[in-house]
Structure formats: structure tokens, C-alpha cells
Amino acid sequence: MIRNVAIIGLGLLGGSIGLAIRDHAPDLRTTGFDRDPEVREAAKARGLVSAVCETAEDTVREADLVILCVPVGAMEEAARSFADALPDGVIVSDVGSSKQSVGKALAAALPGRTIIPAHPVAGTEQSGPEAGFSSLFTNRWCILTPEAGTDPAAIEAVTAFWTTLGANVEIMEAEHHDLVLAVTSHIPHLIAFTIVGTASDLEEVTRSEVIKYSAGGFRDFTRIAASDPVMWRDVFLSNKSAVLEMLGRFSEDLTALQRAIRSGDGDTLHDLFSRTRAIRRQVIEEGQDDDRPDFGRDDHG
Amino acid sequence: MIRNVAIIGLGLLGGSIGLAIRDHAPDLRTTGFDRDPEVREAAKARGLVSAVCETAEDTVREADLVILCVPVGAMEEAARSFADALPDGVIVSDVGSSKQSVGKALAAALPGRTIIPAHPVAGTEQSGPEAGFSSLFTNRWCILTPEAGTDPAAIEAVTAFWTTLGANVEIMEAEHHDLVLAVTSHIPHLIAFTIVGTASDLEEVTRSEVIKYSAGGFRDFTRIAASDPVMWRDVFLSNKSAVLEMLGRFSEDLTALQRAIRSGDGDTLHDLFSRTRAIRRQVIEEGQDDDRPDFGRDDHG
């Protein structure tokens, strides 16, 4: 039974977990820590957790579940910072976007502990202690990637926890997770960062023109490319092999389209563009996006 | 003075112009035509224009302004279909996303006529006569690309027309338009079509997984990749040289990031990701996107 949840890192994800617990599981007690004193102050002001602690060790002392909500490159150091204060029987989890590297980092920092790596597939382009909200996980998937041999009761407890916060839980191997998320999240982010960078560096087209005419499609990419730089740097470095593999596939396909444009092969373009339209319908049918045109932005229509 | 507006093509753009006139300029009379009889019926039912005509010729007979709202590859044929019925002094315009090719097509089809190519930089992923809405152009830019020597009074009339519908008007050369829009619209669409195609063709990751975990970023791309296939096929074929030029720049930048990931160069990644965040802020400050997190989709936050 989970009664006390310790949240390490009080940004968008950590803060949203705290607020979601307050709304959906008010009987749980939450403690929280962030190494940035200003974030701790903001977390207190917003009431993200029941108690903001001054050290990571104090945060975890009575926890049944510790959730690391720090960039994936900072997981190991963060875990070491509270390792000596962990009580018996505690479950340690996280919210990192790559899972093989986090699994290894936590196993190295916390030998003998019950570790259940997790990734709630949810977020916005904003970050920091002001960015979280309690419905972030509603109808979103949370993927758990426990090693073979992990205590089934612990897996069940973490599953119940995320279900309470509104998420649907799925269990898969860390390696497969990293491949799937490379496609559905990491490559889309990398592409968005790239095109926004390309556009802002052009000599023939001014920055002001790029901004003014962004409603033609570019503005969607700027949203994704506004995501937290440290978080994303760490994601790409920690999921290097899957990202490079999927980037290779994408580049091949882009080259094929480039050739179709150059040779005036309209049928190839039309066939692809018709197929991709069908994927959008499935995303909406599965409840993974808003079905209003343009995401309902600007309250159009 | 524009009193009668003829709209050729009653899809998202044509329909939105009709509805925007009804809301913002109710004294204007609108006629409309679509070569698809089902679209004409739907247009009548929604009241997209004052009168839906059975031929393009009947549509333009009394017009002061004719606006072609068909895919750019269909502009020339559509213009020829009503050329003989055009009254003296009429202005012919369009809403196509590439302007050099449309300018040439209309000049070829309508020799001696006053032609003012236009591109309202606005749209959604939806298409057809049910998709339009009257606020589509509100606070969006509309770019006019008249040839040198075009009657200034005609340019002024078209400028006033779009201003009345809520748009801000900018005038530039067609060649520059095609380069700017390649960056802010055509390449973002091409990239989105590509990654959605790549993701749906993978063997290691199922289609179902791609859909389920699309909230990690991919779902944004599916929206853009749901755009009208015929329209976009024509855009890429008609703006080939600017698209290939900008695609080359993008590919170079993507290769540089790939190298940074492979070599573990976190500083290069972090520097780019920090710069791109600033662009997002400018897009919002310029009123070109919704400032709510995640575009306000799902009514989060």
C-alpha cells in the first residue's frame, strides 16, 4: 500500500503529479524536493505537495514510493543523493522519457532496491513549477518498464497509482519502449528543433517574415521546439541508438520524397498524403488528440 | 469598388471567404461555383454564398472580383473555364499557396486581365464545404504578389477587401513569397507527411503503438499530415525549386544534429534548443499562435 509519495524534482511533471494526487488521491501524503531553492519556494506557494523539504534525504525518509522527476541525465546523481535515507520496502520510480539508460542509472545508484522505471507519455512545451496541472495524465498512457523478476506486488502498486491519477498503464521492455518513443516523441522533437533552427538562420528570409507567416504550419513546430532544452538534450544523448536508427529511416523517406518532387512524380506524393490522413483519424478515434480543427486553437469554427 | 464577388471552388478557403463576407461585409453579393455537384449542394445548404451557380461562367458574369479557390495545379484550367464570360474591369485573384506558378497560369489563361495573385496564410487540416468558418482570416496575414505595373487601384481594392475580412495585407514579389512560404509552410508540411509515413511503415513498432503513444509529440505532426492531399501535391510540384532549396538547408542542419548526438556533443544540442525556445515566444508575441500550453487543446491548465 502506498501512503507516502516523495517527488524529487518539482517542474512540469513533478508538479503535475503532486496536483493530480491532491485532486484524485487526497489521502496520500506527498513530500517534495527540488535542488533549486526558487523552485522550492514556488512549489510551496502553489501547494504542489503536502510538504516541501530542504533536502532530498528528508523528502524520502517516510516514502513508500519515490518518483524522480529530473532530466534523465541527472537521474543517477539525484538517486545517489537520497540513497542512504531510503526506508525498507520503498519503491523507486521516475518519469524519464528514455528507459534503458534510466533503468541502468537507478540500478547503479540504488543496488538492491525495488525499481520500476515509468514514463507517463504526457507533457506540454512549458516547464518549471508553475507549469504543472492536475489533469496532465488524464487519458494518457503511462509505460512501466520493470526488469524481469521485479516484485509483482510493486508493479501492481505503481500501476494502481498511475491509474488513480487518470492514466492508462502499459508494461513493456525498456528496449522496446525506447524504440517506440524514438518514433512517437524523440524524432518529432528533433525535427521540430531542427526546422525552427534552420528557419531562424536563413539569410534570404528574415526572422520577422518567418514569425509573421508561421500560421502556414511552422507555428506548430515552434511549440514543440519550445520544450525544455536540458530535458531534451538528455533524451537524445541517453536514447542515442534508437534515435539514430529512426532518424536514418526518416532521412531515407525524406530523400525519396525529395526525388519525387524533383521528378514531378505527383502520384507518389498523393499516395503518401492520403495514407497519412488516415493516421490522424486513428489518433483522434483513440482519444489521443482533440478532434477540433487546428486543435481548437483560437477557438475557431 | 467591389460589389460582387465570385468564388470559384467552395472548399475550406472558398467557403470561409463566403462566410467571412456574410459576417464582415454583408452588403457584398457573392456567387459561387464548384465543379463537384455535391459540394454545390452542401454550399447551398450552409449558405456559403448568396447564390450557387451551375457553371463557372454564370458565376463570374457580374463579378467585380473573382477569387479562384482551387488547388494550384487546377488554376489554369479553372480560369479558362470562365475566361469568355468575364466582364470588363474585373479583378481576378486566388488563394493559392505558391505564387510564381499561379501568376503564370492566370496570365496565360486570362491575357490582358487585371490579375492580383493572393495568399491568405490561414487554414486548418480540414477541407471541403463543411470546413470553412468566418473567422479563418482574423489576424492572419494575406500576401499579394501583383506584377510590376499592375493598376494600383486594383491592388488597393483587393487590399481593402482582405482587410475587411479581418486579415492584414502585405505585398511582396512572387519569387520571395515562394521562398518564405517554403520555409514557414511547405517544408513543415513535407516533414510532417514524411514522419507520419515513416512511423506507419515500421516493422519493429506497430501502428497501434504509434497511435497510442502519439501524445509525446507525434500527434501534432498527424494534424498537419491530415491536410488535403491534392492541394499539397500541387504545392510541392508548383514550388519545386524553393522547396528543394529549403529542404537542402534543413537536411544539412539535421545531419549536423545527428553528428552531435552520435558524438555526445550535448552543448550543441542545448544551444540550439535554447535558441528555438525564443522563436516560440516571438510567434506568440506577434499574435500568430495561441499562448495557452499545448495550444489550449484538451482545455488543459
XYZ file of C-alpha atoms in Angstrom:
602
model
C 0.000 0.000 0.000
C 1.283 3.412 -0.989
C 0.561 6.123 1.587
C 3.504 8.494 1.238
C 4.811 9.676 -2.125
C 8.099 11.569 -2.413
C 8.607 13.650 -5.531
C 12.166 14.603 -6.450
C 12.130 17.497 -8.922
C 9.173 19.894 -8.913
C 8.908 21.011 -12.542
C 6.093 20.318 -15.013
C 5.959 16.573 -14.336
C 6.708 16.543 -10.614
C 4.319 19.410 -10.000
C 1.576 17.783 -12.050
C 1.926 14.542 -10.086
C 1.579 16.473 -6.836
C -1.502 18.316 -8.066
C -3.023 15.158 -9.541
C -2.602 13.381 -6.206
C -4.265 16.305 -4.424
C -7.249 16.009 -6.793
C -7.510 12.255 -7.297
C -5.977 10.719 -4.159
C -6.248 13.262 -1.355
C -5.472 10.609 1.275
C -1.918 10.251 0.018
C 0.712 12.372 1.715
C 3.214 13.993 -0.598
C 6.670 15.342 0.103
C 8.742 17.124 -2.496
C 12.203 18.452 -3.156
C 13.912 20.445 -5.871
C 17.573 21.347 -5.769
C 16.699 24.889 -6.908
C 15.592 26.957 -3.869
C 13.429 29.200 -6.059
C 11.553 26.185 -7.350
C 11.010 25.003 -3.765
C 9.530 28.397 -2.901
C 7.241 28.341 -5.919
C 6.176 24.775 -5.096
C 5.241 25.844 -1.586
C 3.283 28.805 -2.897
C 1.291 26.640 -5.335
C 0.853 23.786 -2.854
C 2.287 21.229 -5.271
C 2.973 18.806 -2.398
C 1.899 18.480 1.244
C 5.413 19.348 2.402
C 8.399 20.792 0.550
C 11.609 19.536 2.185
C 15.025 21.175 2.294
C 16.961 18.030 1.330
C 16.307 15.017 -0.880
C 17.068 12.743 2.082
C 14.376 14.320 4.261
C 11.956 14.002 1.371
C 12.249 10.225 1.062
C 12.585 9.143 4.703
C 8.982 8.006 5.118
C 8.115 7.342 1.500
C 6.500 4.197 0.104
C 7.037 5.489 -3.422
C 9.761 7.856 -4.605
C 9.331 9.373 -8.067
C 12.303 11.005 -9.741
C 11.158 13.874 -11.967
C 14.512 15.225 -13.110
C 16.174 15.241 -16.559
C 17.298 11.728 -17.469
C 20.953 12.726 -17.375
C 20.542 13.794 -13.735
C 18.780 10.630 -12.512
C 21.821 8.806 -11.167
C 23.163 11.729 -9.185
C 19.722 12.531 -7.822
C 19.198 8.906 -6.768
C 22.569 8.802 -5.009
C 21.688 11.951 -3.099
C 18.934 10.200 -1.143
C 20.086 6.557 -1.321
C 21.161 6.368 2.327
C 17.853 7.743 3.605
C 15.545 5.307 1.802
C 13.341 3.262 4.105
C 12.930 -0.505 3.746
C 10.403 -1.691 1.190
C 10.273 1.582 -0.718
C 9.574 1.550 -4.466
C 11.649 3.908 -6.594
C 10.250 5.126 -9.896
C 10.720 8.012 -12.306
C 9.111 9.802 -15.274
C 12.025 9.861 -17.722
C 11.477 9.757 -21.487
C 14.160 7.132 -22.148
C 14.075 3.955 -20.111
C 17.110 1.742 -20.738
C 19.555 4.384 -19.567
C 17.418 5.366 -16.576
C 16.994 1.725 -15.559
C 20.781 1.309 -15.563
C 21.369 4.592 -13.741
C 18.921 3.787 -10.951
C 20.175 0.212 -10.582
C 23.726 1.545 -10.231
C 22.762 4.193 -7.681
C 20.360 2.067 -5.644
C 21.580 -1.538 -5.567
C 19.100 -4.000 -4.061
C 16.178 -1.589 -4.237
C 12.845 -2.186 -5.982
C 12.993 -0.038 -9.088
C 10.088 0.408 -11.506
C 11.010 2.801 -14.300
C 7.985 4.651 -15.653
C 7.182 7.080 -18.435
C 3.887 8.940 -18.469
C 3.513 9.957 -22.127
C 2.226 13.434 -21.393
C 3.560 16.939 -21.225
C 3.385 20.412 -22.659
C 6.016 22.747 -24.058
C 6.174 24.546 -20.739
C 8.406 23.716 -17.808
C 9.028 24.692 -14.214
C 6.952 24.699 -11.020
C 4.265 26.974 -12.469
C 3.639 24.704 -15.472
C 2.034 21.662 -13.842
C -1.703 20.902 -13.693
C -3.682 18.060 -12.224
C -5.275 16.754 -15.438
C -1.991 16.277 -17.297
C -2.240 12.494 -17.130
C -5.950 12.099 -17.818
C -6.491 9.561 -20.603
C -2.761 9.484 -21.317
C -0.644 6.321 -21.293
C 1.953 5.584 -18.661
C 4.505 2.947 -19.653
C 6.265 0.869 -16.978
C 9.474 -0.971 -17.857
C 10.351 -3.170 -14.845
C 13.193 -5.665 -15.192
C 12.247 -9.345 -15.292
C 11.981 -10.621 -11.727
C 10.664 -7.407 -10.209
C 8.217 -7.948 -7.331
C 4.751 -8.226 -8.948
C 3.129 -6.541 -5.939
C 5.289 -3.468 -6.524
C 4.369 -3.370 -10.206
C 0.737 -3.642 -9.207
C 1.077 -0.817 -6.696
C 2.645 1.528 -9.250
C 0.017 0.552 -11.820
C -2.745 1.357 -9.316
C -1.047 4.666 -8.515
C -0.975 5.867 -12.123
C -4.483 4.597 -12.776
C -5.681 6.690 -9.858
C -4.119 9.768 -11.467
C -6.179 9.146 -14.615
C -3.600 7.375 -16.771
C -3.777 4.030 -18.575
C -0.842 1.787 -17.738
C 1.066 -0.411 -20.157
C 4.064 -2.612 -19.373
C 6.825 -3.252 -21.882
C 10.539 -3.940 -22.134
C 12.763 -0.889 -21.785
C 14.442 -1.530 -25.142
C 11.116 -1.620 -26.949
C 9.925 1.485 -25.114
C 12.977 3.364 -26.316
C 12.336 2.402 -29.930
C 8.618 3.258 -29.800
C 9.208 6.609 -28.128
C 12.018 7.440 -30.537
C 9.330 7.395 -33.225
C 6.396 8.962 -31.409
C 8.284 11.598 -29.465
C 12.053 11.921 -29.820
C 12.311 12.184 -33.627
C 9.330 14.580 -33.845
C 11.072 16.801 -31.302
C 14.417 16.574 -33.079
C 12.819 17.504 -36.398
C 10.965 20.420 -34.835
C 14.100 21.760 -33.165
C 15.937 21.443 -36.480
C 13.444 23.201 -38.754
C 12.952 26.039 -36.280
C 16.719 26.441 -36.159
C 17.020 26.281 -39.950
C 14.318 28.905 -40.420
C 15.871 31.308 -37.956
C 19.295 31.108 -39.604
C 18.310 31.896 -43.196
C 19.754 34.900 -44.942
C 17.168 35.143 -47.716
C 14.191 35.127 -45.372
C 14.151 37.382 -42.335
C 13.305 36.237 -38.836
C 10.398 38.654 -38.889
C 8.964 37.023 -42.023
C 9.282 33.576 -40.507
C 7.294 34.719 -37.464
C 4.667 36.644 -39.431
C 3.783 33.811 -41.772
C 4.133 31.000 -39.259
C 0.402 30.209 -39.341
C 1.046 28.209 -42.512
C 2.334 25.271 -40.471
C 5.605 26.414 -38.917
C 3.960 27.638 -35.710
C 3.115 24.054 -34.711
C 6.800 23.224 -34.828
C 7.735 26.241 -32.725
C 5.547 24.905 -29.926
C 7.398 21.603 -29.796
C 10.727 23.381 -30.234
C 9.938 25.438 -27.122
C 10.274 22.366 -24.914
C 12.795 22.234 -22.100
C 16.358 22.296 -23.535
C 18.048 20.333 -20.746
C 15.405 17.636 -20.681
C 15.665 17.135 -24.428
C 19.435 17.262 -24.633
C 19.472 14.406 -22.138
C 16.801 12.428 -24.007
C 18.771 12.435 -27.253
C 22.053 11.558 -25.568
C 20.510 8.790 -23.459
C 18.479 7.180 -26.258
C 21.164 7.609 -28.874
C 20.971 4.299 -30.717
C 17.182 4.207 -31.183
C 17.115 7.895 -32.152
C 19.865 7.447 -34.742
C 18.196 4.324 -36.121
C 14.816 6.048 -36.542
C 16.439 9.196 -37.865
C 18.021 7.057 -40.574
C 14.616 5.719 -41.621
C 13.146 9.210 -41.665
C 16.011 10.574 -43.767
C 15.623 7.783 -46.314
C 11.924 8.517 -46.659
C 12.565 12.246 -46.949
C 15.092 11.610 -49.707
C 12.516 9.537 -51.590
C 10.007 12.395 -51.396
C 12.662 14.866 -52.479
C 13.256 12.712 -55.553
C 9.503 12.543 -56.249
C 9.262 16.337 -56.131
C 12.312 16.779 -58.344
C 10.969 14.369 -60.963
C 7.410 15.721 -60.773
C 6.005 12.395 -59.553
C 2.665 13.624 -58.208
C 1.228 10.133 -57.723
C 3.836 9.200 -55.118
C 3.125 12.407 -53.211
C -0.643 11.982 -53.412
C -0.496 8.351 -52.278
C 1.546 9.194 -49.199
C -0.557 12.247 -48.302
C -3.723 10.166 -48.497
C -2.291 7.473 -46.221
C -1.157 9.932 -43.584
C -4.614 11.479 -43.366
C -5.935 8.113 -42.181
C -3.435 8.028 -39.298
C -4.805 11.293 -37.988
C -8.292 9.810 -37.827
C -6.961 6.921 -35.760
C -5.185 9.241 -33.335
C -8.475 11.033 -32.728
C -10.533 7.834 -32.510
C -8.132 6.530 -29.867
C -8.678 9.656 -27.789
C -5.075 10.801 -28.132
C -5.880 14.228 -29.560
C -8.533 16.896 -29.695
C -10.826 16.386 -32.692
C -11.490 20.077 -33.269
C -9.830 21.592 -36.356
C -6.482 23.179 -35.557
C -6.637 21.557 -32.067
C -9.405 24.036 -31.309
C -6.751 26.733 -31.004
C -8.037 30.305 -31.309
C -11.496 28.809 -30.661
C -12.057 28.551 -34.388
C -15.038 27.027 -36.114
C -15.465 49.474 -55.833
C -16.117 45.784 -55.256
C -19.820 44.908 -55.017
C -19.979 41.384 -56.462
C -17.514 38.660 -55.527
C -17.390 35.370 -57.430
C -15.810 32.420 -55.657
C -14.612 29.517 -57.793
C -14.098 26.446 -55.590
C -16.169 26.103 -52.410
C -13.881 24.150 -50.082
C -12.261 25.326 -46.841
C -10.893 28.570 -48.301
C -13.703 29.441 -50.708
C -16.327 28.638 -48.102
C -14.540 30.656 -45.434
C -14.344 33.677 -47.740
C -18.085 33.416 -48.365
C -18.869 33.161 -44.663
C -16.429 35.944 -43.765
C -18.116 38.239 -46.313
C -21.506 37.402 -44.836
C -20.226 38.385 -41.375
C -17.956 41.304 -42.178
C -19.273 42.772 -45.439
C -22.971 41.852 -45.716
C -23.511 44.415 -48.485
C -21.352 42.436 -50.900
C -23.134 39.960 -53.135
C -21.417 36.604 -53.523
C -21.787 33.999 -56.220
C -20.053 30.645 -56.060
C -19.292 27.585 -58.120
C -17.670 24.229 -57.546
C -17.246 21.655 -60.260
C -18.396 18.941 -57.816
C -22.250 18.904 -57.691
C -22.200 17.523 -54.130
C -20.079 20.446 -52.990
C -22.509 22.857 -54.670
C -25.387 21.246 -52.754
C -23.501 21.461 -49.456
C -22.608 25.091 -50.189
C -26.263 25.922 -50.742
C -27.269 24.167 -47.549
C -24.682 26.095 -45.493
C -25.312 29.374 -47.280
C -21.641 29.842 -48.114
C -22.538 32.350 -50.865
C -25.610 34.383 -51.846
C -26.066 32.256 -54.966
C -24.539 28.952 -56.022
C -24.338 28.828 -59.843
C -24.371 25.794 -62.113
C -21.440 26.951 -64.261
C -18.253 28.911 -63.675
C -19.276 31.289 -66.459
C -22.578 32.181 -64.792
C -20.706 32.718 -61.557
C -18.402 35.423 -62.893
C -20.702 37.322 -65.292
C -21.413 40.238 -62.948
C -18.360 39.991 -60.722
C -16.028 42.826 -59.779
C -13.691 40.364 -58.115
C -13.233 36.681 -58.964
C -11.331 34.556 -56.446
C -10.025 31.167 -57.518
C -10.022 28.772 -54.558
C -8.895 25.577 -56.268
C -5.664 23.555 -55.951
C -2.793 25.429 -57.608
C -2.425 22.764 -60.287
C -6.033 23.360 -61.340
C -5.858 27.166 -61.556
C -5.196 27.478 -65.280
C -7.971 25.134 -66.350
C -10.403 26.751 -63.921
C -9.527 30.236 -65.226
C -10.008 29.147 -68.847
C -13.426 27.755 -67.987
C -14.832 31.226 -67.290
C -12.487 33.426 -69.331
C -15.040 34.247 -72.009
C -17.684 35.323 -69.500
C -15.574 37.829 -67.575
C -16.962 41.361 -67.576
C -14.828 44.412 -68.312
C -12.841 45.820 -65.423
C -12.982 42.657 -63.309
C -10.120 41.797 -60.968
C -9.059 38.141 -60.841
C -7.382 36.811 -57.721
C -6.799 33.481 -55.979
C -5.762 31.929 -52.658
C -3.025 29.542 -53.824
C -0.055 28.657 -51.612
C 2.559 29.113 -54.350
C 2.524 32.338 -56.315
C 5.004 32.290 -59.217
C 3.324 29.326 -60.893
C -0.183 30.672 -60.254
C 0.752 34.089 -61.609
C 1.990 32.455 -64.808
C -1.029 30.164 -65.096
C -3.537 33.002 -64.700
C -1.647 35.295 -67.092
C -1.669 32.515 -69.689
C -5.359 31.786 -69.245
C -6.551 35.387 -68.988
C -4.412 37.614 -71.222
C -4.995 41.339 -70.740
C -6.926 40.910 -67.492
C -6.077 42.527 -64.159
C -4.629 39.709 -62.050
C -3.681 40.070 -58.394
C -2.411 36.765 -57.000
C -3.080 36.439 -53.270
C -2.293 34.006 -50.484
C -4.109 34.250 -47.172
C -1.772 32.428 -44.769
C -4.519 30.617 -42.913
C -6.133 27.227 -42.908
C -6.804 24.091 -40.925
C -6.183 20.425 -41.643
C -9.788 20.041 -42.769
C -11.137 20.514 -46.268
C -14.394 20.621 -48.158
C -17.543 22.764 -47.994
C -18.264 21.886 -44.348
C -14.821 23.000 -43.156
C -14.976 26.766 -43.643
C -15.691 29.353 -40.948
C -15.943 33.106 -40.979
C -13.080 33.889 -38.587
C -10.429 31.928 -40.516
C -8.664 35.090 -41.664
C -8.914 37.111 -38.452
C -5.476 38.442 -37.522
C -3.834 36.313 -40.243
C -1.651 37.723 -42.998
C -2.716 37.836 -46.629
C 0.137 38.247 -49.113
C -0.489 39.868 -52.505
C 2.042 39.349 -55.301
C 0.975 41.620 -58.181
C 3.305 42.009 -61.152
C 5.056 45.354 -61.565
C 2.760 47.714 -63.485
C -0.489 46.359 -62.062
C -3.194 49.013 -61.626
C -2.672 50.493 -58.128
C -6.414 50.997 -57.701
C -6.971 47.269 -58.169
C -4.286 46.449 -55.611
C -5.914 48.889 -53.230
C -9.336 47.313 -53.773
C -8.061 43.804 -53.045
C -6.182 45.100 -50.007
C -9.352 46.724 -48.686
C -11.291 43.519 -49.352
C -8.963 41.326 -47.274
C -8.703 43.944 -44.554
C -12.476 43.889 -44.281
C -12.357 40.110 -43.749
C -10.009 40.611 -40.780
C -6.654 39.939 -42.448
C -3.519 42.068 -42.538
C -2.234 42.586 -46.064
C 1.378 42.509 -47.182
C 2.682 42.956 -50.725
C 5.800 41.184 -51.965
C 7.327 39.702 -55.087
C 6.065 36.265 -56.057
C 9.550 34.780 -56.017
C 10.187 35.986 -52.479
C 6.764 34.765 -51.365
C 7.577 31.299 -52.639
C 10.835 31.190 -50.708
C 9.297 32.483 -47.464
C 6.362 30.096 -47.616
C 8.622 27.178 -48.483
C 10.117 27.718 -45.023
C 7.053 28.610 -42.984
C 4.612 26.216 -44.572
C 5.734 23.885 -47.351
C 8.740 22.273 -45.649
C 6.884 21.860 -42.323
C 4.133 20.049 -44.211
C 6.582 17.904 -46.156
C 8.361 16.909 -42.956
C 5.092 16.084 -41.238
C 3.871 13.953 -44.141
C 7.216 12.157 -44.140
C 7.481 11.314 -40.440
C 3.867 10.155 -40.275
C 4.568 7.913 -43.266
C 7.802 6.632 -41.730
C 6.100 5.819 -38.445
C 3.272 3.921 -40.092
C 5.630 1.753 -42.144
C 7.872 0.478 -39.353
C 8.118 -3.224 -38.688
C 9.557 -3.006 -35.170
C 6.860 -0.661 -33.883
C 3.210 -1.406 -34.566
C 0.749 1.092 -35.953
C -1.249 0.692 -32.763
C 1.750 1.679 -30.632
C 2.403 4.729 -32.776
C -1.188 5.872 -32.247
C -1.291 5.074 -28.532
C 1.839 6.972 -27.629
C 1.358 9.846 -30.052
C 0.841 12.386 -27.258
C 4.623 12.568 -26.925
C 4.825 14.902 -29.919
C 3.858 12.805 -32.931
C 0.177 13.763 -32.745
C 1.000 17.360 -33.712
C 2.513 16.053 -36.934
C -0.513 13.893 -37.687
C -2.674 17.009 -37.708
C -0.578 18.694 -40.377
C -0.255 15.415 -42.286
C -4.064 15.235 -42.437
C -4.158 18.221 -44.785
C -5.718 17.939 -48.237
C -3.624 15.570 -50.414
C -4.419 17.168 -53.788
C -3.767 20.682 -52.581
C -0.399 19.700 -51.143
C 0.711 17.562 -54.066
C 0.180 20.630 -56.238
C 2.013 22.949 -53.842
C 5.170 20.840 -53.877
C 5.139 20.390 -57.639
C 4.446 24.064 -58.310
C 7.018 25.457 -55.869
C 9.639 22.852 -56.630
C 12.787 24.949 -56.695
C 12.197 26.835 -53.424
C 11.059 23.646 -51.688
C 14.131 21.698 -52.817
C 16.403 24.586 -51.844
C 14.965 24.823 -48.326
C 14.845 21.075 -47.951
C 18.568 21.041 -48.653
C 19.210 23.504 -45.826
C 17.040 21.514 -43.440
C 18.802 18.256 -44.314
C 22.207 19.803 -43.701
C 21.119 21.030 -40.293
C 19.603 17.668 -39.431
C 22.841 15.935 -40.374
C 24.746 18.280 -38.074
C 22.445 17.396 -35.174
C 22.760 13.712 -35.984
C 26.516 14.074 -35.719
C 26.170 15.929 -32.399
C 24.030 13.106 -30.995
C 26.415 10.436 -32.259
C 29.424 12.153 -30.715
C 27.648 13.016 -27.463
C 28.001 16.764 -28.029
C 25.391 17.974 -25.546
C 26.413 21.631 -25.775
C 25.483 21.874 -29.458
C 22.088 20.354 -28.716
C 21.453 22.577 -25.709
C 22.459 25.729 -27.584
C 20.063 25.034 -30.443
C 17.196 24.031 -28.148
C 17.590 27.244 -26.180
C 17.532 29.377 -29.313
C 14.403 27.739 -30.697
C 12.503 28.397 -27.483
C 12.929 32.123 -28.092
C 11.325 31.844 -31.541
C 8.177 30.419 -29.973
C 7.904 33.453 -27.711
C 8.083 35.738 -30.748
C 5.371 33.789 -32.583
C 3.070 34.297 -29.611
C 4.017 37.952 -29.103
C 3.199 38.612 -32.769
C -0.268 37.138 -32.250
C 0.367 34.244 -34.639
C -0.480 31.489 -32.163
C -2.464 30.714 -29.059
C -0.393 31.315 -25.933
C -2.006 28.563 -23.874
C 0.159 25.479 -23.243
C -0.419 22.755 -25.829
C -2.430 25.272 -27.922
C -5.098 25.028 -25.216
C -6.044 21.606 -26.592
C -7.990 19.378 -24.183
C -8.656 22.558 -22.202
C -5.652 21.832 -20.051
C -4.161 24.059 -17.414
